[in-house]
Amino acid sequence: MAKAIVVAAPSSGSGKTLITLGLLRAFRNAGVRVAAAKVGPDYIDPRFHEAATGRACYNLDPWAMNASQIKGLAGALARDADLVIIEGVMGLFDGPRGAKGSTADLAVMLGLPVIFTLDCRHQAQSAAALVHGFYSYNKDLELAGVILNRTASERHELLLREALGEQVLMALRNDETLAWPSRHLGLVQAQENKDLDAFIEAAALRVNHKPALERILDLARPLHGSEGAPVLPPLAQSVAVARDDAFSFIYRHLLDGWRRQGASLSFFSPLADEAPDPEAEAVFLPGGYPELHAGRIAGNRRFLDGLRSHSGTVYGECGGYMVLGESLIDSKGMAHGMAGLLPLVTSFAKRKLHLGYRQLEPLTDGPWSAKLMAHEFHYSTLVSEGQADRLFGARDAAGNPLENMGLRRGKVMGSYAHVIAGAP
């Protein structure tokens, strides 16, 4: 049975992704069969985890998924692995208002200890009070140790170690060279930088303290997974999936779950002007960064004509939804013609953040008839919407009603929501 441990922090920006990547590669280099998971609705970090481990990384979301779904995915990760490292989201106790969904909730659900990553740049002995507060906040949670990140000097480290004692697993100096560029939806994607492997190896070298790694292995607890049911039925029994730098926001657990249910998947690149397989029963355009490639997409006639002529269901999420519309206005205010399959114009010229969990209820016949758990995260805005059926009724994480979302015209449909799982 694989063991597992959770890497968390008091807030975003504490360095937990870099430390997680370093630990994953360091254990792999040491001959440990290591796998990874990410808490919450994150598309970008899991691709880094996969690069570090050479294995699939799943999102485990305690708001969107029930315990059976999470344990099923955990069980899949644990197969043929010695250790599973789960990276948290935001701060340890941060989650949707009035609902479970935090890293702490996930750790308690799975009975796993937490390694606490602490950004030490602006504190010394006060760190002990901060850690004590996190230790005592939830008695059901086991905080197993602390990694001191971004220490300034030997003296700074000594002050921290004296204050925190045996809780300290390792201390890492501040290193500004180990930084990865970001853009409006998070880190620049893993596949966009040819130096990724060197970056991960540098992170591994940074955390490669043998006594600390051995202690982490000792602290990890058995991961009690299960077979579990797939979290969502496939769009159809054969699905053509867009996949490239502009269409990359798709959950690995969905694709693997669709395959386990007998669906066949094919992949195509809109940026390379590839058309979806005309024999597929459905086309899926996931989210990503079409706003960064709008001019190129608008000029790719083979892709757009193949999409327009497809006879099956065509479904778009977020960025994919934008591409199904009539036009997409880029950050400079230039409009680019899109597929024109939905009466929709979107704009990235005036950015506005839309962020949060969504509970969806299908309003028309579509690929899914039951309620769905989803997430919305984008900066683009709706300029106009024409006449078409609404796709989903929507509520926020706390169950408060929102405006209906998405559009449907015949077999073409989509919305800004990223579907995570069927409702528990």
Tab-separated table of N, CA, C and O in Angstrom, residues 24-112:
chain	number	residue	atom	x	y	z
A	24	LEU	N	9.112	15.680	-5.282
A	24	LEU	CA	8.720	14.639	-6.232
A	24	LEU	C	9.926	14.127	-7.015
A	24	LEU	O	10.147	12.915	-7.134
A	25	ARG	N	10.723	15.042	-7.570
A	25	ARG	CA	11.871	14.616	-8.365
A	25	ARG	C	12.978	14.024	-7.494
A	25	ARG	O	13.630	13.060	-7.897
A	26	ALA	N	13.189	14.583	-6.294
A	26	ALA	CA	14.229	14.040	-5.411
A	26	ALA	C	13.912	12.598	-5.025
A	26	ALA	O	14.805	11.731	-5.016
A	27	PHE	N	12.652	12.325	-4.677
A	27	PHE	CA	12.279	10.945	-4.347
A	27	PHE	C	12.399	10.048	-5.569
A	27	PHE	O	12.869	8.906	-5.473
A	28	ARG	N	11.981	10.547	-6.717
A	28	ARG	CA	12.102	9.741	-7.945
A	28	ARG	C	13.561	9.421	-8.236
A	28	ARG	O	13.902	8.278	-8.586
A	29	ASN	N	14.426	10.410	-8.101
A	29	ASN	CA	15.851	10.188	-8.336
A	29	ASN	C	16.446	9.186	-7.352
A	29	ASN	O	17.441	8.516	-7.666
A	30	ALA	N	15.839	9.089	-6.161
A	30	ALA	CA	16.322	8.165	-5.140
A	30	ALA	C	15.739	6.760	-5.313
A	30	ALA	O	15.995	5.879	-4.477
A	31	GLY	N	14.959	6.544	-6.358
A	31	GLY	CA	14.408	5.228	-6.617
A	31	GLY	C	13.051	4.971	-6.002
A	31	GLY	O	12.541	3.848	-6.056
A	32	VAL	N	12.428	6.004	-5.413
A	32	VAL	CA	11.087	5.863	-4.840
A	32	VAL	C	10.062	6.033	-5.962
A	32	VAL	O	10.142	6.974	-6.759
A	33	ARG	N	9.103	5.133	-6.029
A	33	ARG	CA	8.029	5.259	-7.018
A	33	ARG	C	7.024	6.277	-6.477
A	33	ARG	O	6.216	5.965	-5.609
A	34	VAL	N	7.105	7.490	-6.985
A	34	VAL	CA	6.356	8.596	-6.411
A	34	VAL	C	5.316	9.098	-7.409
A	34	VAL	O	5.575	9.194	-8.611
A	35	ALA	N	4.109	9.379	-6.898
A	35	ALA	CA	3.031	9.955	-7.689
A	35	ALA	C	2.568	11.242	-7.014
A	35	ALA	O	2.960	11.541	-5.880
A	36	ALA	N	1.723	12.012	-7.707
A	36	ALA	CA	1.324	13.326	-7.189
A	36	ALA	C	-0.157	13.565	-7.404
A	36	ALA	O	-0.791	12.999	-8.296
A	37	ALA	N	-0.709	14.432	-6.564
A	37	ALA	CA	-2.077	14.930	-6.709
A	37	ALA	C	-2.082	16.405	-6.349
A	37	ALA	O	-1.165	16.904	-5.690
A	38	LYS	N	-3.125	17.092	-6.778
A	38	LYS	CA	-3.295	18.514	-6.493
A	38	LYS	C	-4.682	18.738	-5.921
A	38	LYS	O	-5.680	18.277	-6.481
A	39	VAL	N	-4.763	19.454	-4.807
A	39	VAL	CA	-6.050	19.780	-4.204
A	39	VAL	C	-6.701	20.910	-4.990
A	39	VAL	O	-6.049	21.900	-5.350
A	40	GLY	N	-7.995	20.771	-5.255
A	40	GLY	CA	-8.747	21.873	-5.833
A	40	GLY	C	-8.739	21.909	-7.348
A	40	GLY	O	-8.168	21.055	-8.022
A	41	PRO	N	-9.361	22.944	-7.910
A	41	PRO	CA	-9.589	23.041	-9.357
A	41	PRO	C	-8.439	23.745	-10.077
A	41	PRO	O	-8.560	24.885	-10.518
A	42	ASP	N	-7.318	23.085	-10.199
A	42	ASP	CA	-6.113	23.664	-10.790
A	42	ASP	C	-5.712	22.838	-12.006
A	42	ASP	O	-5.576	21.619	-11.916
A	43	TYR	N	-5.532	23.497	-13.161
A	43	TYR	CA	-5.112	22.791	-14.367
A	43	TYR	C	-3.603	22.842	-14.591
A	43	TYR	O	-3.051	21.983	-15.279
A	44	ILE	N	-2.943	23.847	-14.060
A	44	ILE	CA	-1.556	24.117	-14.440
A	44	ILE	C	-0.570	23.323	-13.594
A	44	ILE	O	0.327	22.648	-14.123
A	45	ASP	N	-0.698	23.369	-12.270
A	45	ASP	CA	0.253	22.669	-11.403
A	45	ASP	C	0.337	21.171	-11.693
A	45	ASP	O	1.440	20.599	-11.655
A	46	PRO	N	-0.783	20.464	-11.963
A	46	PRO	CA	-0.668	19.031	-12.228
A	46	PRO	C	0.235	18.685	-13.406
A	46	PRO	O	0.875	17.623	-13.414
A	47	ARG	N	0.328	19.544	-14.411
A	47	ARG	CA	1.212	19.240	-15.538
A	47	ARG	C	2.673	19.322	-15.105
A	47	ARG	O	3.524	18.591	-15.611
A	48	PHE	N	2.993	20.216	-14.179
A	48	PHE	CA	4.341	20.261	-13.607
A	48	PHE	C	4.608	18.993	-12.805
A	48	PHE	O	5.696	18.410	-12.877
A	49	HIS	N	3.616	18.562	-12.030
A	49	HIS	CA	3.778	17.337	-11.243
A	49	HIS	C	4.063	16.143	-12.157
A	49	HIS	O	4.907	15.298	-11.842
A	50	GLU	N	3.347	16.070	-13.264
A	50	GLU	CA	3.547	14.956	-14.189
A	50	GLU	C	4.939	14.981	-14.797
A	50	GLU	O	5.558	13.927	-14.999
A	51	ALA	N	5.433	16.176	-15.080
A	51	ALA	CA	6.794	16.279	-15.597
A	51	ALA	C	7.814	15.828	-14.556
A	51	ALA	O	8.851	15.248	-14.891
A	52	ALA	N	7.542	16.088	-13.283
A	52	ALA	CA	8.478	15.717	-12.220
A	52	ALA	C	8.470	14.223	-11.942
A	52	ALA	O	9.497	13.651	-11.572
A	53	THR	N	7.317	13.564	-12.098
A	53	THR	CA	7.194	12.161	-11.717
A	53	THR	C	7.185	11.198	-12.890
A	53	THR	O	7.487	10.013	-12.722
A	54	GLY	N	6.775	11.678	-14.072
A	54	GLY	CA	6.564	10.783	-15.189
A	54	GLY	C	5.281	9.985	-15.067
A	54	GLY	O	5.083	8.995	-15.789
A	55	ARG	N	4.377	10.391	-14.173
A	55	ARG	CA	3.115	9.699	-13.933
A	55	ARG	C	1.952	10.686	-14.000
A	55	ARG	O	2.148	11.894	-13.874
A	56	ALA	N	0.756	10.145	-14.132
A	56	ALA	CA	-0.442	10.983	-14.140
A	56	ALA	C	-0.637	11.650	-12.783
A	56	ALA	O	-0.332	11.079	-11.742
A	57	CYS	N	-1.133	12.874	-12.812
A	57	CYS	CA	-1.485	13.606	-11.593
A	57	CYS	C	-2.981	13.907	-11.644
A	57	CYS	O	-3.495	14.380	-12.664
A	58	TYR	N	-3.678	13.638	-10.549
A	58	TYR	CA	-5.109	13.897	-10.473
A	58	TYR	C	-5.410	15.052	-9.535
A	58	TYR	O	-4.695	15.257	-8.542
A	59	ASN	N	-6.477	15.780	-9.831
A	59	ASN	CA	-7.028	16.756	-8.897
A	59	ASN	C	-7.949	16.039	-7.919
A	59	ASN	O	-8.766	15.218	-8.314
A	60	LEU	N	-7.801	16.361	-6.644
A	60	LEU	CA	-8.672	15.837	-5.595
A	60	LEU	C	-9.374	17.038	-4.981
A	60	LEU	O	-8.739	17.881	-4.356
A	61	ASP	N	-10.674	17.126	-5.186
A	61	ASP	CA	-11.407	18.343	-4.825
A	61	ASP	C	-12.503	18.019	-3.810
A	61	ASP	O	-13.560	17.493	-4.175
A	62	PRO	N	-12.289	18.336	-2.520
A	62	PRO	CA	-13.278	17.966	-1.506
A	62	PRO	C	-14.565	18.778	-1.553
A	62	PRO	O	-15.520	18.432	-0.856
A	63	TRP	N	-14.622	19.837	-2.348
A	63	TRP	CA	-15.907	20.515	-2.546
A	63	TRP	C	-16.685	19.846	-3.681
A	63	TRP	O	-17.868	19.551	-3.545
A	64	ALA	N	-16.035	19.601	-4.792
A	64	ALA	CA	-16.730	19.102	-5.975
A	64	ALA	C	-16.935	17.600	-5.974
A	64	ALA	O	-17.816	17.103	-6.670
A	65	MET	N	-16.124	16.871	-5.217
A	65	MET	CA	-16.179	15.409	-5.239
A	65	MET	C	-16.592	14.873	-3.882
A	65	MET	O	-16.232	15.442	-2.837
A	66	ASN	N	-17.305	13.753	-3.883
A	66	ASN	CA	-17.612	13.098	-2.614
A	66	ASN	C	-16.452	12.194	-2.208
A	66	ASN	O	-15.485	12.001	-2.970
A	67	ALA	N	-16.531	11.634	-1.003
A	67	ALA	CA	-15.422	10.829	-0.478
A	67	ALA	C	-15.143	9.626	-1.362
A	67	ALA	O	-13.980	9.250	-1.572
A	68	SER	N	-16.194	9.007	-1.909
A	68	SER	CA	-15.997	7.837	-2.765
A	68	SER	C	-15.227	8.197	-4.026
A	68	SER	O	-14.323	7.457	-4.456
A	69	GLN	N	-15.572	9.325	-4.636
A	69	GLN	CA	-14.867	9.761	-5.841
A	69	GLN	C	-13.398	10.054	-5.543
A	69	GLN	O	-12.498	9.655	-6.288
A	70	ILE	N	-13.155	10.762	-4.437
A	70	ILE	CA	-11.777	11.097	-4.067
A	70	ILE	C	-10.977	9.843	-3.760
A	70	ILE	O	-9.827	9.689	-4.220
A	71	LYS	N	-11.548	8.921	-3.014
A	71	LYS	CA	-10.812	7.708	-2.669
A	71	LYS	C	-10.590	6.818	-3.887
A	71	LYS	O	-9.588	6.100	-3.965
A	72	GLY	N	-11.505	6.880	-4.854
A	72	GLY	CA	-11.291	6.148	-6.088
A	72	GLY	C	-10.102	6.687	-6.861
A	72	GLY	O	-9.269	5.926	-7.363
A	73	LEU	N	-9.998	8.015	-6.965
A	73	LEU	CA	-8.857	8.620	-7.641
A	73	LEU	C	-7.576	8.391	-6.855
A	73	LEU	O	-6.508	8.137	-7.435
A	74	ALA	N	-7.659	8.482	-5.528
A	74	ALA	CA	-6.485	8.217	-4.695
A	74	ALA	C	-6.009	6.785	-4.877
A	74	ALA	O	-4.794	6.512	-4.940
A	75	GLY	N	-6.957	5.851	-4.978
A	75	GLY	CA	-6.587	4.464	-5.190
A	75	GLY	C	-5.882	4.266	-6.514
A	75	GLY	O	-4.923	3.481	-6.612
A	76	ALA	N	-6.325	4.971	-7.554
A	76	ALA	CA	-5.670	4.874	-8.857
A	76	ALA	C	-4.246	5.420	-8.797
A	76	ALA	O	-3.321	4.854	-9.387
A	77	LEU	N	-4.046	6.510	-8.068
A	77	LEU	CA	-2.705	7.067	-7.918
A	77	LEU	C	-1.781	6.133	-7.150
A	77	LEU	O	-0.584	6.041	-7.427
A	78	ALA	N	-2.347	5.442	-6.155
A	78	ALA	CA	-1.536	4.615	-5.260
A	78	ALA	C	-1.077	3.319	-5.900
A	78	ALA	O	-0.127	2.698	-5.423
A	79	ARG	N	-1.748	2.915	-6.988
A	79	ARG	CA	-1.340	1.671	-7.636
A	79	ARG	C	0.072	1.814	-8.194
A	79	ARG	O	0.390	2.774	-8.885
A	80	ASP	N	0.911	0.864	-7.912
A	80	ASP	CA	2.278	0.854	-8.424
A	80	ASP	C	3.071	2.086	-7.978
A	80	ASP	O	3.934	2.588	-8.697
A	81	ALA	N	2.770	2.598	-6.781
A	81	ALA	CA	3.514	3.727	-6.217
A	81	ALA	C	3.892	3.414	-4.780
A	81	ALA	O	3.201	2.668	-4.082
A	82	ASP	N	5.005	3.984	-4.338
A	82	ASP	CA	5.424	3.867	-2.941
A	82	ASP	C	4.954	5.062	-2.126
A	82	ASP	O	4.648	4.938	-0.940
A	83	LEU	N	4.914	6.228	-2.777
A	83	LEU	CA	4.610	7.476	-2.076
A	83	LEU	C	3.785	8.369	-2.987
A	83	LEU	O	4.088	8.514	-4.173
A	84	VAL	N	2.736	8.975	-2.426
A	84	VAL	CA	1.940	9.979	-3.133
A	84	VAL	C	2.071	11.290	-2.372
A	84	VAL	O	1.794	11.354	-1.172
A	85	ILE	N	2.511	12.333	-3.057
A	85	ILE	CA	2.616	13.667	-2.463
A	85	ILE	C	1.486	14.523	-3.025
A	85	ILE	O	1.336	14.657	-4.241
A	86	ILE	N	0.686	15.087	-2.138
A	86	ILE	CA	-0.491	15.867	-2.524
A	86	ILE	C	-0.218	17.335	-2.224
A	86	ILE	O	-0.012	17.710	-1.063
A	87	GLU	N	-0.196	18.159	-3.251
A	87	GLU	CA	0.023	19.595	-3.046
A	87	GLU	C	-1.305	20.273	-2.744
A	87	GLU	O	-2.294	20.102	-3.461
A	88	GLY	N	-1.326	21.092	-1.703
A	88	GLY	CA	-2.526	21.806	-1.319
A	88	GLY	C	-2.827	22.977	-2.225
A	88	GLY	O	-2.109	23.279	-3.186
A	89	VAL	N	-3.915	23.674	-1.903
A	89	VAL	CA	-4.340	24.843	-2.659
A	89	VAL	C	-4.463	26.023	-1.697
A	89	VAL	O	-4.921	25.869	-0.566
A	90	MET	N	-3.999	27.186	-2.108
A	90	MET	CA	-4.071	28.415	-1.307
A	90	MET	C	-3.513	28.152	0.096
A	90	MET	O	-2.513	27.450	0.260
A	91	GLY	N	-4.137	28.756	1.123
A	91	GLY	CA	-3.738	28.477	2.494
A	91	GLY	C	-4.382	27.197	2.993
A	91	GLY	O	-5.411	26.754	2.470
A	92	LEU	N	-3.820	26.617	4.045
A	92	LEU	CA	-4.235	25.308	4.529
A	92	LEU	C	-5.738	25.212	4.788
A	92	LEU	O	-6.365	24.201	4.478
A	93	PHE	N	-6.336	26.250	5.363
A	93	PHE	CA	-7.756	26.198	5.720
A	93	PHE	C	-8.647	26.992	4.762
A	93	PHE	O	-9.842	27.156	5.019
A	94	ASP	N	-8.078	27.482	3.659
A	94	ASP	CA	-8.852	28.294	2.725
A	94	ASP	C	-9.722	27.414	1.839
A	94	ASP	O	-9.280	26.392	1.307
A	95	GLY	N	-10.972	27.841	1.653
A	95	GLY	CA	-11.902	27.103	0.811
A	95	GLY	C	-13.153	27.922	0.599
A	95	GLY	O	-13.255	29.075	1.036
A	96	PRO	N	-14.139	27.350	-0.066
A	96	PRO	CA	-15.383	28.092	-0.313
A	96	PRO	C	-16.113	28.396	0.982
A	96	PRO	O	-16.051	27.626	1.943
A	97	ARG	N	-16.813	29.500	0.986
A	97	ARG	CA	-17.537	29.926	2.185
A	97	ARG	C	-18.636	28.925	2.538
A	97	ARG	O	-19.449	28.537	1.707
A	98	GLY	N	-18.637	28.500	3.796
A	98	GLY	CA	-19.699	27.649	4.298
A	98	GLY	C	-19.720	26.244	3.744
A	98	GLY	O	-20.747	25.570	3.811
A	99	ALA	N	-18.590	25.767	3.179
A	99	ALA	CA	-18.570	24.422	2.600
A	99	ALA	C	-17.169	23.845	2.702
A	99	ALA	O	-16.180	24.574	2.803
A	100	LYS	N	-17.102	22.532	2.681
A	100	LYS	CA	-15.799	21.882	2.671
A	100	LYS	C	-15.135	22.108	1.320
A	100	LYS	O	-15.803	22.257	0.306
A	101	GLY	N	-13.826	22.103	1.314
A	101	GLY	CA	-13.113	22.313	0.063
A	101	GLY	C	-11.662	22.695	0.260
A	101	GLY	O	-10.935	22.889	-0.709
A	102	SER	N	-11.211	22.785	1.507
A	102	SER	CA	-9.840	23.223	1.773
A	102	SER	C	-8.876	22.045	1.750
A	102	SER	O	-9.262	20.872	1.769
A	103	THR	N	-7.594	22.378	1.740
A	103	THR	CA	-6.546	21.363	1.860
A	103	THR	C	-6.704	20.590	3.159
A	103	THR	O	-6.529	19.368	3.195
A	104	ALA	N	-7.018	21.293	4.247
A	104	ALA	CA	-7.220	20.625	5.531
A	104	ALA	C	-8.365	19.623	5.459
A	104	ALA	O	-8.280	18.523	6.008
A	105	ASP	N	-9.462	19.984	4.775
A	105	ASP	CA	-10.588	19.065	4.624
A	105	ASP	C	-10.154	17.781	3.914
A	105	ASP	O	-10.549	16.678	4.296
A	106	LEU	N	-9.346	17.933	2.876
A	106	LEU	CA	-8.873	16.771	2.129
A	106	LEU	C	-7.967	15.903	2.995
A	106	LEU	O	-8.097	14.672	3.012
A	107	ALA	N	-7.057	16.541	3.748
A	107	ALA	CA	-6.145	15.783	4.599
A	107	ALA	C	-6.898	15.006	5.671
A	107	ALA	O	-6.589	13.838	5.952
A	108	VAL	N	-7.898	15.623	6.279
A	108	VAL	CA	-8.692	14.941	7.306
A	108	VAL	C	-9.489	13.799	6.685
A	108	VAL	O	-9.565	12.699	7.252
A	109	MET	N	-10.081	14.024	5.520
A	109	MET	CA	-10.863	12.986	4.847
A	109	MET	C	-10.027	11.739	4.599
A	109	MET	O	-10.489	10.609	4.804
A	110	LEU	N	-8.773	11.922	4.167
A	110	LEU	CA	-7.914	10.794	3.830
A	110	LEU	C	-7.040	10.344	4.997
A	110	LEU	O	-6.296	9.371	4.864
A	111	GLY	N	-7.127	11.058	6.129
A	111	GLY	CA	-6.328	10.683	7.291
A	111	GLY	C	-4.842	10.849	7.079
A	111	GLY	O	-4.035	10.023	7.550
A	112	LEU	N	-4.452	11.934	6.402
A	112	LEU	CA	-3.046	12.127	6.043
A	112	LEU	C	-2.424	13.294	6.811
A	112	LEU	O	-3.086	14.301	7.076
